[in-house]
Amino acid sequence: MAKVPSGVGPSHPQVVVLFGATGDLARRKLLPGLYHLATSGFIPDCRVIGVSLDDIDADGFRRLARQSLGDFSSRSTDDADWAAFAQRLDYVSLSAGPQALKAAVDAAEASFDTESRRLHYLSVPPSAALSAVRMLAEARLVERSRIVMEKPFGTDLASAVELNARLHQVFAEDQIFRIDHFLGKEPAQNILAFRFANGLFEPIWNRNFIDHVQIDVPETLGLAQRATFYEQTGAYRDMVVTHLFQILAFMAMEPPTALEPQPISEEKNKVFRSMLPIQPGDVVRGQYSGYRDEPGVDVQSETETFIALKCFIDNWRWAGVPFFLRTGKKLAEGQRIISIAFREPPKSMFPPGSGVGAQGPDHLTFDLADASKMSLSFYGKRPGPGMRLDKLSLQFAMHDTGLAGEVLEAYERLILDAMRGDHTLFNTAEGIERLWQVSVPLLEAPPPVRLYAPGSWGPKSVHQLIAPHAWRLPFERSWRSPNSTGN
């Protein structure tokens, strides 16, 4: 096992109070993630107290956690490590009340030899978040604590303002960590390194050289068991406000004064302040055929399972550059990319039929999947007589470095950052409220949903939205395999 670098973890032992401990997110991501952090040396010591509606005891919670590791962990589970981790687990049913939770936390803290900190993770639906906050307040567990909130953060401007106000009655803003797992992915942070550590690209990262930008996150998955939640949100509230706009801010922000939480949050919020309101005419909403037949869905539902939109950032760097965003359920592929299209130079010097311009502008593409990849496409001369040009590419993949095994999963990184009090990759109250503010025109007058076939790329009108450009997905050329020598 690689040695954990100093300073990446918290300096104090942690008591993690995990609300929704028997739910899908906890089983798939949070429990495996906490196990890895605890057994790999990232945390000095920890205790995990599960809280949920289920009437089980600590042993029942341990069995659930062990099964979660077997079903969902991407790493092998060592028997000795598991035995040690299992002793760190406890459980309190919601029905036992705040005093039982207080007693469990007190017992956990008493087991440490030194002062500890508390991390409250609310892996619960938005409707249950404030009741969990009240329980923590009644249990007097606010001091020395931080709280992680799952999305969505409200469903419109009024609800976001109210949610933040009620949160601030109990927790200070610097205690609140609004999580976006997209920003926890290694490639999202690599955008900052790529932009600001390399003199080649930062000078051309503006409206003079960039024609347009695409952030494209299609999903092949359907609703699973989330129909009730999805009917209240839809693709825009579920994905765009809390994920895609956050990625847009990383891509578009000005250089921060330091790679530290406060300067980075401030530059992200400047991007949000500069965004123009989202106009309904610049939006395509879609719904996959058969959605209304799903259990828990209204037979006349107008909820969108697909959304594509065009937005603008009205500042000196980006004025006039369109940003195209797309995401949806049951689409042809599952991808997560940012693609930056550069302005094309004049072609007058090249003879007719040379092929220049035939395959569109040069693109810089970031793949935001867990295994980080980047590609830069460009025109190059085909070998042989005459002037024939082909589209070529330079590609990088994290697998090529031999360091892919050291990548923390998104939730692991974000849990670690919250324990350390690092807000760099989390959303602020100001930023979230501003995004709901620019969403007002769309939410007040949404365009009608258009049906699309499952397994397609959404309604056909998405092509009119982006014209005269074209969507990068589906790719005409696939990513090269690791260590491949082909084009």
Coordinates of C-alpha atoms in Angstrom, one line a residue:
M1 CA 0.0 0.0 0.0
A2 CA 1.3 3.4 -0.9
K3 CA 2.3 5.7 2.0
V4 CA -0.3 8.4 2.6
P5 CA 1.2 11.9 2.1
S6 CA 1.2 14.0 5.2
G7 CA -1.4 16.8 5.4
V8 CA -4.0 15.1 3.2
G9 CA -6.1 13.8 6.1
P10 CA -7.6 15.4 9.2
S11 CA -5.4 15.9 12.3
H12 CA -8.0 14.8 14.7
P13 CA -9.9 11.5 15.1
Q14 CA -13.4 11.6 13.6
V15 CA -16.9 10.6 14.7
V16 CA -19.0 10.2 11.6
V17 CA -22.8 10.4 12.1
L18 CA -24.2 8.9 8.9
F19 CA -27.9 9.6 8.4
G20 CA -29.5 7.4 5.8
A21 CA -26.9 4.7 6.7
T22 CA -28.9 1.8 5.2
G23 CA -29.8 3.7 2.0
D24 CA -28.4 3.2 -1.5
L25 CA -25.8 5.9 -1.5
A26 CA -24.4 4.8 1.9
R27 CA -24.1 1.2 0.7
R28 CA -22.7 1.9 -2.7
K29 CA -20.3 4.7 -1.9
L30 CA -20.1 6.0 1.7
L31 CA -19.5 2.8 3.7
P32 CA -16.9 1.5 1.2
G33 CA -15.3 4.9 1.1
L34 CA -15.1 5.3 4.9
Y35 CA -13.7 1.8 5.2
H36 CA -10.9 2.6 2.7
L37 CA -10.1 5.9 4.3
A38 CA -10.0 4.4 7.8
T39 CA -7.9 1.3 6.9
S40 CA -5.5 3.1 4.5
G41 CA -4.2 5.6 7.1
F42 CA -6.0 8.7 5.8
I43 CA -7.8 9.2 9.1
P44 CA -6.0 9.0 12.5
D45 CA -8.9 7.1 13.9
C46 CA -12.7 7.1 13.5
R47 CA -16.0 5.8 14.7
V48 CA -19.1 5.6 12.4
I49 CA -22.6 5.8 13.9
G50 CA -25.3 4.8 11.4
V51 CA -28.7 6.5 11.7
S52 CA -31.8 5.5 9.8
L53 CA -35.4 4.5 10.0
D54 CA -34.5 0.8 10.0
D55 CA -35.0 -1.0 13.3
I56 CA -31.7 -2.9 13.5
D57 CA -28.9 -3.0 16.0
A58 CA -25.2 -2.4 15.7
D59 CA -24.5 -6.0 14.7
G60 CA -27.1 -5.7 12.0
F61 CA -25.5 -2.5 10.7
R62 CA -22.1 -4.3 10.7
R63 CA -23.5 -7.1 8.5
L64 CA -25.0 -4.5 6.1
A65 CA -21.7 -2.7 5.9
R66 CA -19.8 -5.9 5.2
Q67 CA -22.2 -6.8 2.5
S68 CA -21.8 -3.3 1.0
L69 CA -18.1 -3.8 0.7
G70 CA -18.5 -7.2 -1.0
D71 CA -21.2 -5.8 -3.4
F72 CA -19.9 -2.4 -4.3
S73 CA -16.2 -1.8 -3.2
S74 CA -13.8 -1.5 -6.1
R75 CA -11.0 -2.8 -3.8
S76 CA -10.5 -6.1 -2.0
T77 CA -11.4 -6.3 1.6
D78 CA -8.7 -7.6 4.1
D79 CA -10.2 -9.8 6.9
A80 CA -8.0 -8.2 9.6
D81 CA -8.8 -4.7 8.4
W82 CA -12.5 -5.5 8.3
A83 CA -12.5 -6.9 11.8
A84 CA -10.8 -3.7 13.1
F85 CA -13.2 -1.5 11.1
A86 CA -16.3 -3.4 12.3
Q87 CA -15.5 -2.5 15.9
R88 CA -15.7 1.1 14.9
L89 CA -19.3 0.8 13.8
D90 CA -22.4 1.6 15.9
Y91 CA -26.0 2.2 15.1
V92 CA -28.9 4.3 16.4
S93 CA -32.4 4.1 15.0
L94 CA -34.2 7.4 14.4
S95 CA -37.0 6.2 16.6
A96 CA -34.6 6.2 19.6
G97 CA -34.4 10.0 19.5
P98 CA -31.8 12.6 19.9
Q99 CA -30.7 11.6 23.4
A100 CA -29.8 8.1 22.2
L101 CA -27.7 9.6 19.4
K102 CA -26.0 11.9 21.9
A103 CA -25.1 9.0 24.1
A104 CA -23.7 7.0 21.1
V105 CA -21.5 10.0 20.1
D106 CA -20.3 10.6 23.7
A107 CA -19.3 6.9 23.9
A108 CA -17.5 7.1 20.6
E109 CA -15.6 10.2 21.6
A110 CA -14.7 8.7 25.0
S111 CA -12.9 5.9 23.2
F112 CA -10.3 8.2 21.8
D113 CA -7.2 9.2 23.7
T114 CA -7.3 12.8 22.3
E115 CA -9.8 15.4 21.2
S116 CA -11.9 14.5 18.2
R117 CA -14.1 16.2 15.6
R118 CA -17.6 15.3 14.3
L119 CA -18.7 14.9 10.7
H120 CA -22.5 14.6 10.1
Y121 CA -23.3 13.2 6.7
L122 CA -26.9 13.6 5.6
S123 CA -27.4 10.9 3.0
V124 CA -31.2 11.5 3.0
P125 CA -33.8 13.0 0.7
P126 CA -34.1 16.8 0.7
S127 CA -37.4 16.5 2.5
A128 CA -35.7 14.8 5.5
A129 CA -32.6 17.0 5.7
L130 CA -34.0 19.7 8.0
S131 CA -35.4 17.1 10.5
A132 CA -31.9 15.5 10.7
V133 CA -30.5 19.0 11.4
R134 CA -33.1 19.5 14.2
M135 CA -32.2 16.2 15.7
L136 CA -28.5 17.2 15.7
A137 CA -29.4 20.5 17.4
E138 CA -31.6 18.7 20.0
A139 CA -28.8 16.3 20.7
R140 CA -26.3 19.2 21.2
L141 CA -24.0 17.8 18.5
V142 CA -23.3 21.1 16.6
E143 CA -20.1 22.1 18.4
R144 CA -16.8 20.8 16.9
S145 CA -18.8 19.5 13.9
R146 CA -19.2 19.8 10.2
I147 CA -22.2 18.8 8.2
V148 CA -22.3 17.4 4.6
M149 CA -25.5 18.1 2.6
E150 CA -26.5 16.1 -0.4
K151 CA -28.1 17.7 -3.5
P152 CA -30.4 19.2 -4.5
F153 CA -30.1 22.4 -2.5
G154 CA -33.6 23.6 -2.9
T155 CA -35.7 23.3 -6.1
D156 CA -35.9 27.1 -6.9
L157 CA -34.7 30.4 -5.6
A158 CA -37.2 30.7 -2.8
S159 CA -36.7 27.2 -1.4
A160 CA -32.9 27.5 -1.6
V161 CA -33.0 30.8 0.3
E162 CA -35.3 29.3 3.0
L163 CA -33.1 26.1 3.2
N164 CA -30.0 28.1 3.7
A165 CA -31.7 30.4 6.3
R166 CA -32.9 27.4 8.3
L167 CA -29.5 25.7 8.1
H168 CA -27.8 28.9 9.4
Q169 CA -30.0 28.9 12.4
V170 CA -28.1 25.8 13.6
F171 CA -24.8 25.6 11.7
A172 CA -22.5 28.4 10.6
E173 CA -21.7 28.6 6.9
D174 CA -18.1 27.4 7.4
Q175 CA -19.5 24.2 9.0
I176 CA -21.7 23.4 6.0
F177 CA -20.4 21.3 3.1
R178 CA -22.8 21.1 0.1
I179 CA -21.4 18.1 -1.8
D180 CA -21.1 17.7 -5.6
H181 CA -19.4 14.4 -6.3
F182 CA -18.5 15.6 -9.9
L183 CA -16.0 18.0 -8.4
G184 CA -14.5 15.2 -6.3
K185 CA -13.3 13.4 -9.4
E186 CA -9.6 13.6 -10.2
P187 CA -10.2 14.9 -13.8
A188 CA -12.3 17.9 -12.5
Q189 CA -9.4 19.1 -10.4
N190 CA -7.0 18.3 -13.2
I191 CA -8.7 21.2 -15.1
L192 CA -7.3 23.6 -12.6
A193 CA -3.8 22.1 -12.9
F194 CA -4.0 22.0 -16.7
R195 CA -5.2 25.6 -17.0
F196 CA -3.0 27.4 -14.4
A197 CA 0.2 25.3 -14.4
N198 CA 0.8 25.4 -18.2
G199 CA 1.9 28.5 -20.1
L200 CA 0.7 26.9 -23.4
F201 CA -3.1 27.2 -22.9
E202 CA -3.9 29.9 -20.4
P203 CA -3.1 32.7 -22.9
I204 CA -5.7 31.4 -25.3
W205 CA -8.3 30.5 -22.7
N206 CA -10.7 33.3 -23.7
R207 CA -13.3 34.6 -26.3
N208 CA -10.6 35.5 -28.8
F209 CA -9.5 31.9 -29.4
I210 CA -12.4 29.7 -28.1
D211 CA -15.5 29.4 -30.3
H212 CA -17.7 27.5 -28.0
V213 CA -17.7 25.0 -25.1
Q214 CA -19.7 21.8 -24.5
I215 CA -20.3 20.0 -21.2
D216 CA -22.0 16.8 -22.1
V217 CA -23.0 14.2 -19.5
P218 CA -25.4 11.6 -21.1
E219 CA -26.4 8.6 -18.9
T220 CA -27.6 5.2 -20.0
L221 CA -29.3 4.6 -16.6
G222 CA -33.0 5.0 -16.0
L223 CA -34.6 6.0 -12.7
A224 CA -33.9 2.9 -10.7
Q225 CA -35.9 3.4 -7.5
R226 CA -35.8 7.2 -7.7
A227 CA -39.2 8.0 -9.4
T228 CA -40.7 9.9 -6.5
F229 CA -37.6 12.0 -6.1
Y230 CA -37.2 12.5 -9.9
E231 CA -40.8 13.7 -10.3
Q232 CA -40.0 16.5 -7.9
T233 CA -36.8 17.6 -9.6
G234 CA -36.2 16.5 -13.2
A235 CA -32.9 16.6 -15.1
Y236 CA -32.3 20.4 -14.7
R237 CA -32.6 20.5 -11.0
D238 CA -31.0 17.1 -10.5
M239 CA -28.0 17.5 -12.7
V240 CA -27.5 21.0 -14.2
V241 CA -27.7 23.3 -11.2
T242 CA -25.7 21.0 -8.9
H243 CA -23.3 19.4 -11.3
L244 CA -22.9 20.8 -14.8
F245 CA -22.8 24.5 -13.7
Q246 CA -20.2 23.6 -11.1
I247 CA -18.0 22.1 -13.8
L248 CA -18.6 25.1 -15.9
A249 CA -17.3 27.4 -13.1
F250 CA -14.0 25.4 -12.9
M251 CA -13.6 25.6 -16.6
A252 CA -14.4 29.4 -16.9
M253 CA -13.1 30.9 -13.6
E254 CA -10.3 33.5 -13.4
P255 CA -7.0 32.5 -11.8
P256 CA -7.5 32.5 -8.0
T257 CA -4.9 34.3 -5.9
A258 CA -4.0 30.9 -4.4
L259 CA -5.1 27.3 -4.7
E260 CA -7.0 27.5 -1.5
P261 CA -10.7 27.2 -0.6
Q262 CA -11.6 30.9 -0.2
P263 CA -10.0 32.2 -3.3
I264 CA -11.3 29.4 -5.5
S265 CA -14.8 29.7 -4.1
E266 CA -14.7 33.4 -4.8
E267 CA -13.7 33.0 -8.4
K268 CA -16.4 30.3 -8.9
N269 CA -19.0 32.7 -7.5
K270 CA -17.8 35.5 -9.9
V271 CA -18.6 33.2 -12.8
F272 CA -22.1 32.6 -11.4
R273 CA -22.6 36.3 -10.9
S274 CA -21.6 36.9 -14.6
M275 CA -24.0 34.3 -16.0
L276 CA -26.9 35.6 -17.9
P277 CA -30.4 34.3 -17.0
I278 CA -31.3 31.0 -18.8
Q279 CA -33.8 31.8 -21.6
P280 CA -36.5 29.2 -22.3
G281 CA -35.8 29.6 -26.1
D282 CA -32.3 28.4 -25.5
V283 CA -33.4 25.1 -23.8
V284 CA -34.6 21.7 -25.1
R285 CA -36.4 19.5 -22.6
G286 CA -37.1 15.9 -23.3
Q287 CA -38.7 12.8 -21.8
Y288 CA -37.9 9.2 -22.8
S289 CA -40.8 7.2 -24.1
G290 CA -42.1 5.0 -21.4
Y291 CA -41.2 7.4 -18.5
R292 CA -44.9 7.9 -17.7
D293 CA -45.4 4.2 -17.3
E294 CA -42.7 4.0 -14.5
P295 CA -44.0 3.2 -11.0
G296 CA -44.6 6.4 -9.1
V297 CA -44.7 8.7 -12.2
D298 CA -47.8 10.8 -13.0
V299 CA -49.4 9.5 -16.2
Q300 CA -49.4 13.1 -17.5
S301 CA -46.0 14.0 -16.1
E302 CA -44.2 16.9 -17.8
T303 CA -41.0 16.2 -15.9
E304 CA -37.9 16.3 -18.1
T305 CA -35.6 13.3 -18.2
F306 CA -33.3 15.1 -20.7
I307 CA -32.2 18.7 -21.0
A308 CA -29.9 20.6 -23.3
L309 CA -29.3 24.3 -23.0
K310 CA -27.2 27.2 -24.2
C311 CA -25.9 29.7 -21.7
F312 CA -23.6 32.7 -21.6
I313 CA -21.1 34.3 -19.2
D314 CA -21.1 38.0 -19.6
N315 CA -17.7 39.0 -18.6
W316 CA -14.5 40.2 -20.3
R317 CA -13.1 36.7 -20.8
W318 CA -16.2 34.9 -22.1
A319 CA -18.6 37.5 -23.6
G320 CA -20.3 36.0 -26.7
V321 CA -19.0 32.5 -26.2
P322 CA -21.9 30.0 -26.0
F323 CA -21.7 27.2 -23.4
F324 CA -23.7 24.1 -24.4
L325 CA -24.8 21.7 -21.7
R326 CA -26.5 18.4 -22.2
T327 CA -27.6 15.5 -19.9
G328 CA -30.3 13.0 -19.7
K329 CA -31.5 9.5 -18.8
K330 CA -31.5 6.4 -21.0
L331 CA -29.3 7.9 -23.7
A332 CA -27.1 6.1 -26.1
E333 CA -23.9 6.2 -24.1
G334 CA -22.7 7.1 -20.6
Q335 CA -20.0 9.8 -20.9
R336 CA -18.8 12.9 -19.0
I337 CA -16.8 15.3 -21.1
I338 CA -15.9 18.9 -21.5
S339 CA -15.0 19.8 -25.1
I340 CA -13.5 23.2 -26.0
A341 CA -13.7 24.2 -29.7
F342 CA -11.1 26.6 -30.8
R343 CA -11.8 29.3 -33.5
E344 CA -10.7 28.2 -36.9
P345 CA -8.0 30.1 -38.9
P346 CA -8.6 31.3 -42.5
K347 CA -8.4 28.4 -45.0
S348 CA -7.7 30.5 -48.1
M349 CA -4.1 29.2 -48.6
F350 CA -5.1 25.5 -48.8
P351 CA -6.2 24.1 -52.2
P352 CA -9.8 22.9 -52.7
G353 CA -10.2 19.3 -51.7
S354 CA -7.3 19.4 -49.2
G355 CA -9.7 18.3 -46.4
V356 CA -8.9 21.3 -44.2
G357 CA -12.0 22.3 -42.2
A358 CA -13.9 19.2 -43.3
Q359 CA -13.9 17.7 -39.8
G360 CA -14.7 20.9 -37.8
P361 CA -12.5 22.9 -35.5
D362 CA -9.7 21.8 -33.3
H363 CA -10.9 20.5 -29.9
L364 CA -9.5 20.1 -26.4
T365 CA -11.5 17.4 -24.7
F366 CA -11.5 16.4 -21.0
D367 CA -13.0 13.0 -20.1
L368 CA -14.4 13.4 -16.6
A369 CA -14.6 9.7 -15.9
D370 CA -12.7 8.4 -12.9
A371 CA -9.7 7.4 -15.1
S372 CA -8.6 10.9 -16.3
K373 CA -8.1 11.4 -20.0
M374 CA -7.5 14.4 -22.3
S375 CA -7.3 14.8 -26.0
L376 CA -6.2 17.6 -28.3
S377 CA -7.3 17.3 -31.9
F378 CA -5.6 19.1 -34.8
Y379 CA -5.1 18.9 -38.6
G380 CA -2.0 17.3 -40.0
K381 CA -0.7 16.5 -43.5
R382 CA -1.3 13.0 -44.8
P383 CA 2.0 11.4 -45.9
G384 CA 2.5 11.3 -49.6
P385 CA 2.4 13.7 -52.6
G386 CA 0.0 16.7 -52.6
M387 CA -1.6 18.6 -49.6
R388 CA -4.2 16.3 -48.0
L389 CA -5.0 16.9 -44.4
D390 CA -6.4 14.5 -41.8
K391 CA -7.7 15.1 -38.2
L392 CA -5.1 13.8 -35.7
S393 CA -5.0 13.9 -31.9
L394 CA -2.6 13.9 -29.0
Q395 CA -4.0 11.9 -26.1
F396 CA -3.2 11.4 -22.4
A397 CA -4.6 8.9 -20.0
M398 CA -3.9 8.5 -16.3
H399 CA -3.3 4.8 -16.9
D400 CA -0.2 5.8 -18.9
T401 CA 1.4 7.1 -15.7
G402 CA 1.1 4.0 -13.6
L403 CA -0.6 6.1 -10.9
A404 CA -4.2 5.3 -11.7
G405 CA -4.3 3.0 -8.6
E406 CA -3.6 6.0 -6.3
V407 CA -6.8 7.9 -7.4
L408 CA -9.3 8.3 -4.6
E409 CA -12.9 7.9 -5.5
A410 CA -14.9 11.1 -5.6
Y411 CA -16.8 10.6 -2.4
E412 CA -13.6 9.5 -0.6
R413 CA -11.9 12.7 -1.5
L414 CA -14.8 14.9 -0.6
I415 CA -15.3 13.2 2.8
L416 CA -11.6 13.7 3.5
D417 CA -11.8 17.4 2.5
A418 CA -14.9 17.9 4.7
M419 CA -13.1 16.3 7.7
R420 CA -10.2 18.7 7.1
G421 CA -12.5 21.7 6.7
D422 CA -11.5 22.3 3.1
H423 CA -14.3 24.0 1.1
T424 CA -12.5 24.1 -2.3
L425 CA -14.7 21.5 -4.0
F426 CA -18.0 22.3 -2.2
N427 CA -20.7 24.8 -3.1
T428 CA -21.5 28.0 -1.2
A429 CA -24.8 29.4 -0.1
E430 CA -24.2 32.5 -2.3
G431 CA -23.3 30.3 -5.4
I432 CA -26.3 28.1 -5.1
E433 CA -28.7 31.0 -4.7
R434 CA -27.3 32.8 -7.7
L435 CA -27.7 29.7 -9.9
W436 CA -31.4 29.5 -8.9
Q437 CA -31.7 33.2 -9.6
V438 CA -30.4 32.8 -13.2
S439 CA -32.8 29.8 -13.6
V440 CA -35.9 31.8 -12.8
P441 CA -36.9 32.5 -16.5
L442 CA -36.6 28.8 -17.4
L443 CA -38.4 27.5 -14.3
E444 CA -41.3 30.0 -14.7
A445 CA -41.8 29.3 -18.4
P446 CA -40.3 25.9 -19.3
P447 CA -40.6 24.8 -22.9
P448 CA -42.7 21.6 -23.5
V449 CA -41.0 18.2 -23.1
R450 CA -40.3 16.4 -26.4
L451 CA -40.3 12.6 -26.5
Y452 CA -37.2 10.7 -27.4
A453 CA -36.5 7.0 -27.8
P454 CA -34.5 5.2 -25.1
G455 CA -31.0 4.6 -26.4
S456 CA -31.0 7.7 -28.6
W457 CA -29.2 11.0 -28.1
G458 CA -32.3 12.9 -27.1
P459 CA -34.9 14.9 -29.0
K460 CA -33.8 15.9 -32.6
S461 CA -34.2 19.6 -31.8
V462 CA -30.9 19.5 -29.9
H463 CA -29.2 19.8 -33.2
Q464 CA -31.0 23.1 -34.0
L465 CA -30.0 24.3 -30.5
I466 CA -26.2 23.9 -31.2
A467 CA -26.3 24.8 -35.0
P468 CA -24.2 25.7 -36.9
H469 CA -21.9 23.7 -34.6
A470 CA -22.3 20.0 -33.8
W471 CA -22.3 17.9 -30.7
R472 CA -19.0 16.2 -30.0
L473 CA -20.8 13.1 -28.7
P474 CA -21.0 10.5 -30.1
F475 CA -17.3 10.7 -30.9
E476 CA -16.2 9.9 -34.5
R477 CA -13.0 8.5 -33.2
S478 CA -12.7 6.5 -30.0
W479 CA -10.2 7.1 -27.3
R480 CA -7.0 5.1 -27.8
S481 CA -6.4 2.2 -25.4
P482 CA -3.8 2.6 -22.7
N483 CA -0.3 2.1 -24.2
S484 CA -1.7 1.8 -27.7
T485 CA 0.5 3.2 -30.5
G486 CA -2.3 3.7 -33.0
N487 CA -4.0 7.0 -33.8

